[in-house]
Amino acid sequence: MTNRVGNTSMMLLMVGTFLIVEGLTWAADKTVLRPRVPREQIEAARSVTNPLPDGEETVAKGKALYEGKAFCKTCHGPDGKGLGADIAPGTLKGPLPRNFTDKKWQAARTDGELFWILKHGSKGTAMAPFVPLVLTEEEAWQVLRYVRSFGQP
């Protein structure tokens, strides 16, 4: 009986540890970390870098666009967590909007990849192309500076 209690306790400890560790990474599951840029274009996209300085002024301009003209906060939320308040449950088909506060996602995606998505959209999601229909290229880079600020401590 003692052996059985010990085994059960050990199993619960292992499961609990697994859930804690995995719980910290659920936000960045495998599908979230998978690139959205087509395989044949990924290297070119990754080689593109943000030409704008990473300063307060650029981030502030990006925030104004995120919350206004680009209407990013509608889907990604004012806090960047990916569940905008205006989204009714069950109205989106496919993956939910990205959680920009997810540090693993932030580390996995380059600025060039994110710019590619703003320019071409993200197949299989509700993310439409924004450049040049809604944003200029410069404005898109400003928005990306703001998006990157969500991953900062």
PDB file of C-alpha atoms in Angstrom:
ATOM      1  CA  MET A   1       0.000   0.000   0.000  1.00  0.00           C
ATOM      2  CA  THR A   2       2.842   2.397   0.910  1.00  0.00           C
ATOM      3  CA  ASN A   3       4.519   1.680  -2.428  1.00  0.00           C
ATOM      4  CA  ARG A   4       1.275   2.460  -4.257  1.00  0.00           C
ATOM      5  CA  VAL A   5       0.894   5.803  -2.414  1.00  0.00           C
ATOM      6  CA  GLY A   6       4.513   6.620  -3.209  1.00  0.00           C
ATOM      7  CA  ASN A   7       4.038   5.806  -6.881  1.00  0.00           C
ATOM      8  CA  THR A   8       0.864   7.884  -7.028  1.00  0.00           C
ATOM      9  CA  SER A   9       2.589  10.818  -5.333  1.00  0.00           C
ATOM     10  CA  MET A  10       5.521  10.574  -7.722  1.00  0.00           C
ATOM     11  CA  MET A  11       3.176  10.428 -10.699  1.00  0.00           C
ATOM     12  CA  LEU A  12       1.244  13.491  -9.469  1.00  0.00           C
ATOM     13  CA  LEU A  13       4.508  15.357  -8.939  1.00  0.00           C
ATOM     14  CA  MET A  14       5.666  14.520 -12.460  1.00  0.00           C
ATOM     15  CA  VAL A  15       2.335  15.491 -14.018  1.00  0.00           C
ATOM     16  CA  GLY A  16       2.264  18.725 -12.010  1.00  0.00           C
ATOM     17  CA  THR A  17       5.791  19.617 -13.096  1.00  0.00           C
ATOM     18  CA  PHE A  18       4.910  18.849 -16.718  1.00  0.00           C
ATOM     19  CA  LEU A  19       1.805  21.051 -16.554  1.00  0.00           C
ATOM     20  CA  ILE A  20       3.719  23.939 -15.016  1.00  0.00           C
ATOM     21  CA  VAL A  21       6.506  23.758 -17.606  1.00  0.00           C
ATOM     22  CA  GLU A  22       4.141  23.227 -20.520  1.00  0.00           C
ATOM     23  CA  GLY A  23       1.737  25.846 -19.210  1.00  0.00           C
ATOM     24  CA  LEU A  24       4.479  28.406 -19.615  1.00  0.00           C
ATOM     25  CA  THR A  25       4.823  27.491 -23.284  1.00  0.00           C
ATOM     26  CA  TRP A  26       1.176  26.931 -24.276  1.00  0.00           C
ATOM     27  CA  ALA A  27       0.976  30.498 -25.602  1.00  0.00           C
ATOM     28  CA  ALA A  28       3.695  29.606 -28.095  1.00  0.00           C
ATOM     29  CA  ASP A  29       2.400  26.284 -29.349  1.00  0.00           C
ATOM     30  CA  LYS A  30       3.846  24.636 -32.430  1.00  0.00           C
ATOM     31  CA  THR A  31       1.344  26.162 -34.864  1.00  0.00           C
ATOM     32  CA  VAL A  32       2.016  29.656 -33.547  1.00  0.00           C
ATOM     33  CA  LEU A  33       5.739  29.219 -34.015  1.00  0.00           C
ATOM     34  CA  ARG A  34       5.383  27.853 -37.550  1.00  0.00           C
ATOM     35  CA  PRO A  35       6.344  30.503 -40.149  1.00  0.00           C
ATOM     36  CA  ARG A  36       3.495  32.042 -42.165  1.00  0.00           C
ATOM     37  CA  VAL A  37       5.744  33.046 -45.036  1.00  0.00           C
ATOM     38  CA  PRO A  38       5.834  30.443 -47.835  1.00  0.00           C
ATOM     39  CA  ARG A  39       8.866  28.152 -47.661  1.00  0.00           C
ATOM     40  CA  GLU A  40      10.239  29.379 -50.997  1.00  0.00           C
ATOM     41  CA  GLN A  41      10.167  33.011 -49.785  1.00  0.00           C
ATOM     42  CA  ILE A  42      11.186  32.617 -46.150  1.00  0.00           C
ATOM     43  CA  GLU A  43      14.920  33.277 -46.534  1.00  0.00           C
ATOM     44  CA  ALA A  44      14.316  36.456 -48.536  1.00  0.00           C
ATOM     45  CA  ALA A  45      11.778  37.654 -45.965  1.00  0.00           C
ATOM     46  CA  ARG A  46      14.110  36.876 -43.055  1.00  0.00           C
ATOM     47  CA  SER A  47      16.900  38.907 -44.652  1.00  0.00           C
ATOM     48  CA  VAL A  48      14.808  42.099 -44.606  1.00  0.00           C
ATOM     49  CA  THR A  49      15.372  44.330 -41.574  1.00  0.00           C
ATOM     50  CA  ASN A  50      13.410  47.246 -40.176  1.00  0.00           C
ATOM     51  CA  PRO A  51      14.970  50.438 -41.575  1.00  0.00           C
ATOM     52  CA  LEU A  52      13.499  52.641 -38.839  1.00  0.00           C
ATOM     53  CA  PRO A  53      15.219  53.391 -35.540  1.00  0.00           C
ATOM     54  CA  ASP A  54      13.973  51.610 -32.448  1.00  0.00           C
ATOM     55  CA  GLY A  55      13.239  54.768 -30.509  1.00  0.00           C
ATOM     56  CA  GLU A  56      10.361  56.205 -28.510  1.00  0.00           C
ATOM     57  CA  GLU A  57       9.160  58.398 -31.393  1.00  0.00           C
ATOM     58  CA  THR A  58       8.933  55.489 -33.854  1.00  0.00           C
ATOM     59  CA  VAL A  59       7.194  53.274 -31.292  1.00  0.00           C
ATOM     60  CA  ALA A  60       4.716  56.082 -30.480  1.00  0.00           C
ATOM     61  CA  LYS A  61       3.900  56.498 -34.185  1.00  0.00           C
ATOM     62  CA  GLY A  62       3.443  52.741 -34.463  1.00  0.00           C
ATOM     63  CA  LYS A  63       1.125  52.721 -31.467  1.00  0.00           C
ATOM     64  CA  ALA A  64      -1.031  55.479 -32.978  1.00  0.00           C
ATOM     65  CA  LEU A  65      -1.313  53.467 -36.211  1.00  0.00           C
ATOM     66  CA  TYR A  66      -1.951  50.178 -34.349  1.00  0.00           C
ATOM     67  CA  GLU A  67      -4.813  51.762 -32.432  1.00  0.00           C
ATOM     68  CA  GLY A  68      -6.145  53.869 -35.303  1.00  0.00           C
ATOM     69  CA  LYS A  69      -5.608  53.730 -39.063  1.00  0.00           C
ATOM     70  CA  ALA A  70      -4.328  50.149 -39.126  1.00  0.00           C
ATOM     71  CA  PHE A  71      -7.035  48.993 -36.656  1.00  0.00           C
ATOM     72  CA  CYS A  72      -4.715  46.230 -35.370  1.00  0.00           C
ATOM     73  CA  LYS A  73      -6.127  46.460 -31.862  1.00  0.00           C
ATOM     74  CA  THR A  74      -9.506  45.293 -33.123  1.00  0.00           C
ATOM     75  CA  CYS A  75      -8.148  41.759 -33.462  1.00  0.00           C
ATOM     76  CA  HIS A  76      -4.906  41.804 -31.495  1.00  0.00           C
ATOM     77  CA  GLY A  77      -6.356  43.794 -28.589  1.00  0.00           C
ATOM     78  CA  PRO A  78      -5.114  46.992 -26.958  1.00  0.00           C
ATOM     79  CA  ASP A  79      -2.678  44.926 -24.892  1.00  0.00           C
ATOM     80  CA  GLY A  80      -1.444  42.881 -27.893  1.00  0.00           C
ATOM     81  CA  LYS A  81      -2.629  39.560 -26.463  1.00  0.00           C
ATOM     82  CA  GLY A  82      -4.515  38.535 -29.583  1.00  0.00           C
ATOM     83  CA  LEU A  83      -8.092  38.568 -28.415  1.00  0.00           C
ATOM     84  CA  GLY A  84      -9.557  41.949 -29.306  1.00  0.00           C
ATOM     85  CA  ALA A  85     -12.650  42.943 -27.332  1.00  0.00           C
ATOM     86  CA  ASP A  86     -14.651  43.380 -30.541  1.00  0.00           C
ATOM     87  CA  ILE A  87     -14.342  39.717 -31.553  1.00  0.00           C
ATOM     88  CA  ALA A  88     -17.431  37.677 -30.795  1.00  0.00           C
ATOM     89  CA  PRO A  89     -16.658  34.049 -29.861  1.00  0.00           C
ATOM     90  CA  GLY A  90     -16.943  31.722 -32.847  1.00  0.00           C
ATOM     91  CA  THR A  91     -16.823  34.478 -35.483  1.00  0.00           C
ATOM     92  CA  LEU A  92     -13.265  33.793 -36.626  1.00  0.00           C
ATOM     93  CA  LYS A  93     -12.377  30.757 -38.679  1.00  0.00           C
ATOM     94  CA  GLY A  94      -8.883  29.395 -38.317  1.00  0.00           C
ATOM     95  CA  PRO A  95      -6.212  30.494 -35.848  1.00  0.00           C
ATOM     96  CA  LEU A  96      -6.869  33.324 -33.419  1.00  0.00           C
ATOM     97  CA  PRO A  97      -4.950  36.586 -33.886  1.00  0.00           C
ATOM     98  CA  ARG A  98      -1.342  36.459 -32.710  1.00  0.00           C
ATOM     99  CA  ASN A  99      -0.458  37.179 -29.104  1.00  0.00           C
ATOM    100  CA  PHE A 100       2.271  39.812 -29.467  1.00  0.00           C
ATOM    101  CA  THR A 101       3.230  39.471 -25.787  1.00  0.00           C
ATOM    102  CA  ASP A 102       4.405  35.882 -26.345  1.00  0.00           C
ATOM    103  CA  LYS A 103       8.190  36.065 -25.962  1.00  0.00           C
ATOM    104  CA  LYS A 104       8.784  32.763 -27.796  1.00  0.00           C
ATOM    105  CA  TRP A 105       6.781  34.011 -30.780  1.00  0.00           C
ATOM    106  CA  GLN A 106       8.624  37.357 -30.671  1.00  0.00           C
ATOM    107  CA  ALA A 107      11.973  35.534 -30.750  1.00  0.00           C
ATOM    108  CA  ALA A 108      10.898  33.135 -33.517  1.00  0.00           C
ATOM    109  CA  ARG A 109       9.689  35.711 -36.057  1.00  0.00           C
ATOM    110  CA  THR A 110      11.950  38.245 -37.762  1.00  0.00           C
ATOM    111  CA  ASP A 111      10.856  41.763 -38.646  1.00  0.00           C
ATOM    112  CA  GLY A 112      11.137  40.797 -42.308  1.00  0.00           C
ATOM    113  CA  GLU A 113       8.673  37.935 -41.839  1.00  0.00           C
ATOM    114  CA  LEU A 114       6.203  40.200 -40.051  1.00  0.00           C
ATOM    115  CA  PHE A 115       6.547  42.822 -42.772  1.00  0.00           C
ATOM    116  CA  TRP A 116       5.902  40.127 -45.400  1.00  0.00           C
ATOM    117  CA  ILE A 117       2.670  39.218 -43.590  1.00  0.00           C
ATOM    118  CA  LEU A 118       1.574  42.859 -43.452  1.00  0.00           C
ATOM    119  CA  LYS A 119       2.212  43.049 -47.187  1.00  0.00           C
ATOM    120  CA  HIS A 120       0.720  39.703 -48.267  1.00  0.00           C
ATOM    121  CA  GLY A 121      -1.591  38.605 -45.457  1.00  0.00           C
ATOM    122  CA  SER A 122      -1.461  35.244 -43.726  1.00  0.00           C
ATOM    123  CA  LYS A 123      -3.063  32.365 -45.608  1.00  0.00           C
ATOM    124  CA  GLY A 124      -5.415  30.279 -43.510  1.00  0.00           C
ATOM    125  CA  THR A 125      -6.068  33.125 -41.062  1.00  0.00           C
ATOM    126  CA  ALA A 126      -8.177  36.272 -40.958  1.00  0.00           C
ATOM    127  CA  MET A 127      -5.020  38.390 -41.412  1.00  0.00           C
ATOM    128  CA  ALA A 128      -5.425  40.354 -44.651  1.00  0.00           C
ATOM    129  CA  PRO A 129      -2.715  42.295 -46.513  1.00  0.00           C
ATOM    130  CA  PHE A 130      -2.364  45.876 -45.246  1.00  0.00           C
ATOM    131  CA  VAL A 131       0.473  47.271 -47.402  1.00  0.00           C
ATOM    132  CA  PRO A 132      -0.238  49.322 -49.541  1.00  0.00           C
ATOM    133  CA  LEU A 133      -4.044  49.124 -49.147  1.00  0.00           C
ATOM    134  CA  VAL A 134      -4.149  50.540 -45.605  1.00  0.00           C
ATOM    135  CA  LEU A 135      -0.571  51.368 -44.637  1.00  0.00           C
ATOM    136  CA  THR A 136       2.470  52.716 -46.430  1.00  0.00           C
ATOM    137  CA  GLU A 137       5.661  50.680 -46.051  1.00  0.00           C
ATOM    138  CA  GLU A 138       7.033  53.240 -43.585  1.00  0.00           C
ATOM    139  CA  GLU A 139       3.855  53.047 -41.503  1.00  0.00           C
ATOM    140  CA  ALA A 140       4.045  49.238 -41.509  1.00  0.00           C
ATOM    141  CA  TRP A 141       7.593  49.402 -40.130  1.00  0.00           C
ATOM    142  CA  GLN A 142       6.389  51.818 -37.433  1.00  0.00           C
ATOM    143  CA  VAL A 143       3.610  49.404 -36.454  1.00  0.00           C
ATOM    144  CA  LEU A 144       6.180  46.598 -36.252  1.00  0.00           C
ATOM    145  CA  ARG A 145       8.334  48.675 -33.891  1.00  0.00           C
ATOM    146  CA  TYR A 146       5.279  48.989 -31.654  1.00  0.00           C
ATOM    147  CA  VAL A 147       4.443  45.269 -31.981  1.00  0.00           C
ATOM    148  CA  ARG A 148       7.990  44.478 -30.870  1.00  0.00           C
ATOM    149  CA  SER A 149       7.477  46.621 -27.754  1.00  0.00           C
ATOM    150  CA  PHE A 150       4.904  44.090 -26.495  1.00  0.00           C
ATOM    151  CA  GLY A 151       7.688  41.537 -26.101  1.00  0.00           C
ATOM    152  CA  GLN A 152       9.784  43.829 -23.895  1.00  0.00           C
ATOM    153  CA  PRO A 153       9.957  43.361 -20.114  1.00  0.00           C
TER     154      PRO A 153
END
